[in-house]
Coordinates of C-alpha atoms in Angstrom, one line a residue:
M5 CA 4.5 122.6 127.2
I6 CA 6.1 119.8 125.1
K7 CA 6.1 117.7 128.2
D8 CA 2.3 118.3 128.7
F9 CA 1.7 117.6 125.0
Y10 CA 3.3 114.1 125.1
K11 CA 1.6 113.3 128.4
I12 CA -1.8 114.0 126.9
E13 CA -0.8 112.2 123.6
G14 CA 0.4 109.3 125.7
D15 CA -2.9 109.1 127.6
Y16 CA -4.8 109.0 124.3
L17 CA -2.6 106.4 122.9
S18 CA -2.9 104.3 126.0
A19 CA -6.7 104.5 125.9
F20 CA -6.7 103.7 122.2
S21 CA -4.4 100.7 122.7
T22 CA -6.6 99.5 125.6
L23 CA -9.7 99.8 123.4
I24 CA -8.0 97.8 120.6
A25 CA -6.8 95.2 123.1
A26 CA -10.4 94.9 124.4
L27 CA -11.8 94.5 120.9
V28 CA -9.3 91.8 120.1
A29 CA -10.1 90.0 123.4
F30 CA -13.8 90.2 122.6
A31 CA -13.3 88.8 119.1
L32 CA -11.2 86.0 120.4
Y33 CA -13.7 85.2 123.2
K34 CA -16.5 85.2 120.6
D35 CA -14.6 82.8 118.4
W36 CA -13.8 80.6 121.3
R37 CA -17.4 80.6 122.5
E38 CA -18.7 79.7 119.0
E39 CA -16.1 76.9 118.8
Q40 CA -17.1 75.5 122.2
E41 CA -20.8 75.6 121.2
Y42 CA -19.9 73.9 117.9
Q43 CA -17.9 71.2 119.7
T44 CA -20.7 70.6 122.2
K45 CA -23.2 70.2 119.4
K46 CA -20.9 68.0 117.5
E47 CA -20.4 65.7 120.5
F48 CA -24.2 65.4 121.0
I49 CA -24.7 64.7 117.3
L50 CA -21.9 62.0 117.4
N51 CA -23.5 60.5 120.5
I52 CA -26.9 60.4 118.7
K53 CA -25.3 58.9 115.7
N54 CA -23.6 56.2 117.8
I55 CA -27.0 55.4 119.4
F56 CA -28.4 55.0 115.9
K57 CA -25.5 52.8 115.0
E58 CA -26.4 50.6 118.1
L59 CA -30.0 50.5 116.8
Y60 CA -28.8 49.5 113.4
D61 CA -26.5 46.9 114.7
L62 CA -29.2 45.5 116.9
N63 CA -31.6 45.3 114.0
F64 CA -29.0 43.7 111.8
S65 CA -28.0 41.1 114.4
E66 CA -31.6 40.2 115.2
I67 CA -32.4 39.6 111.5
D68 CA -30.9 36.1 111.9
R69 CA -33.1 35.3 114.8
R70 CA -36.2 36.5 113.0
V71 CA -35.3 34.4 110.0
D72 CA -34.8 31.4 112.3
I73 CA -38.3 32.1 113.6
L74 CA -39.7 32.2 110.1
V75 CA -38.0 29.0 109.2
S76 CA -39.3 27.3 112.3
L77 CA -42.8 28.6 111.6
K78 CA -42.7 27.2 108.1
N79 CA -41.1 23.8 108.9
V80 CA -42.4 22.8 112.3
I81 CA -45.4 20.9 113.5
P82 CA -47.5 23.4 115.4
N83 CA -46.7 23.5 119.1
S84 CA -46.9 26.2 121.8
D85 CA -43.2 25.8 122.7
L86 CA -42.2 27.2 119.3
S87 CA -44.4 30.3 119.7
Y88 CA -43.2 30.9 123.3
K89 CA -39.5 30.7 122.2
S90 CA -40.3 32.9 119.2
M91 CA -42.0 35.6 121.2
T92 CA -39.2 35.5 123.8
K93 CA -36.7 36.3 121.0
I94 CA -39.0 39.1 119.6
N95 CA -39.6 40.5 123.1
T96 CA -35.9 40.6 123.7
Y97 CA -35.4 42.6 120.5
K98 CA -38.3 44.9 121.3
G99 CA -37.0 45.6 124.7
K100 CA -33.5 46.5 123.4
Y101 CA -35.0 48.6 120.7
F102 CA -37.1 50.6 123.0
A103 CA -34.2 51.0 125.5
L104 CA -32.0 52.4 122.7
S105 CA -34.9 54.5 121.5
M106 CA -35.4 56.1 125.0
H107 CA -31.6 56.7 125.1
L108 CA -31.9 58.5 121.7
L109 CA -34.9 60.5 123.0
M110 CA -33.0 61.7 126.1
N111 CA -30.1 62.7 124.0
L112 CA -32.3 64.6 121.6
K113 CA -33.8 66.5 124.5
E114 CA -30.3 67.3 125.9
Y115 CA -29.3 68.5 122.4
E116 CA -32.3 70.8 122.4
I117 CA -31.0 72.5 125.5
V118 CA -27.5 72.9 124.0
S119 CA -28.6 73.9 120.6
G120 CA -31.7 75.9 121.3
D121 CA -33.3 74.4 118.2
S122 CA -36.6 73.4 119.7
I123 CA -38.5 73.4 116.5
F124 CA -36.3 70.7 114.9
I125 CA -36.1 68.7 118.1
K126 CA -39.9 68.7 118.5
E127 CA -40.2 67.4 114.9
A128 CA -37.5 64.8 115.6
L129 CA -39.2 63.6 118.8
K130 CA -42.6 63.4 116.9
D131 CA -40.9 61.3 114.2
L132 CA -39.3 59.1 116.8
E133 CA -42.6 58.6 118.6
K134 CA -44.3 57.7 115.3
Q135 CA -41.5 55.2 114.5
N136 CA -41.9 53.6 118.0
D137 CA -45.7 53.4 117.5
R138 CA -45.1 51.6 114.2
I139 CA -42.8 49.0 115.9
Q140 CA -45.4 48.6 118.7
R141 CA -48.3 48.1 116.3
S142 CA -46.4 45.6 114.2
Y143 CA -45.4 43.7 117.3
E144 CA -48.9 43.6 118.6
E145 CA -50.2 42.3 115.3
L146 CA -47.5 39.6 115.4
F147 CA -48.2 38.8 119.0
S148 CA -52.0 38.4 118.3
T149 CA -51.3 35.7 115.7
M150 CA -48.9 33.8 117.9
N151 CA -51.4 33.2 120.7
L152 CA -50.1 30.3 122.7
A153 CA -53.5 28.6 122.7
K154 CA -54.1 28.5 119.0
I155 CA -51.3 29.7 116.7
N156 CA -52.1 30.5 113.1
Y157 CA -48.8 29.7 111.4
D158 CA -49.6 31.1 108.0
E159 CA -50.8 34.4 109.4
S160 CA -47.8 34.4 111.9
I161 CA -45.4 34.0 109.0
E162 CA -47.0 37.0 107.2
K163 CA -47.0 39.1 110.4
M164 CA -43.3 38.1 111.0
H165 CA -42.5 39.3 107.5
N166 CA -44.4 42.6 108.2
F167 CA -42.5 43.0 111.5
N168 CA -39.1 42.4 109.7
N169 CA -40.0 45.0 107.1
C170 CA -41.3 47.4 109.7
T171 CA -38.1 47.3 111.7
I172 CA -36.0 47.8 108.7
E173 CA -38.1 50.8 107.5
V174 CA -38.1 52.3 111.0
I175 CA -34.3 52.2 111.3
G176 CA -34.1 53.8 107.8
D177 CA -36.6 56.5 108.7
I178 CA -34.8 57.3 112.0
Y179 CA -31.6 57.7 110.0
N180 CA -33.1 59.9 107.3
K181 CA -35.4 62.0 109.4
I182 CA -33.2 62.6 112.4
V183 CA -29.6 61.6 112.1
I184 CA -29.0 63.0 108.6
K185 CA -30.8 66.3 109.5
L186 CA -28.7 66.6 112.6
I187 CA -25.4 66.0 110.7
N188 CA -26.5 68.6 108.2
K189 CA -27.0 71.2 111.0
L190 CA -23.2 71.2 111.6
R191 CA -21.0 73.5 109.6
P192 CA -20.0 72.1 106.2
R193 CA -16.4 71.6 107.3
D194 CA -17.3 68.6 109.4
S195 CA -19.6 66.8 107.0
N196 CA -17.5 63.7 107.4
I197 CA -19.1 62.7 110.7

């Protein structure tokens, strides 16, 4: 009888310890899964932040070229060679900007898959599209004044200033409306990204 009692008691203890072990394993798995999701989101956000940094660096490095164009427009006797060289420099910037913008767009779409945050990503994509439209409109206004056949230097100078201001505002808006919001989505412990 004592032998049967300990056998039944042992079975209950064994089942109870198995249940406890399963609960511990589940809790560890859940923590591990949350940490992996967090790390994946963090990597995407860091990647998006690095793309923004490339946009920022591009804009900063191109300011010198745009200032050179302004100086040339103010100090040069009108000729079509100047406007051709100027537009080539601006086209190079625009091409690099839109390539980085597309890279940012693709990363945002991938982040949507990882995070499941479709509402924020749709808003971010809408903001990015709006910023790209601003750059395109400003570029088209500048391009229209720098027509190779008859360039209007005063208007071109004004449009060049507008283009410079637009690019600076767009980079700031992308940072404030997309990058900062993404960083804030991470847990507070990693706010030093």
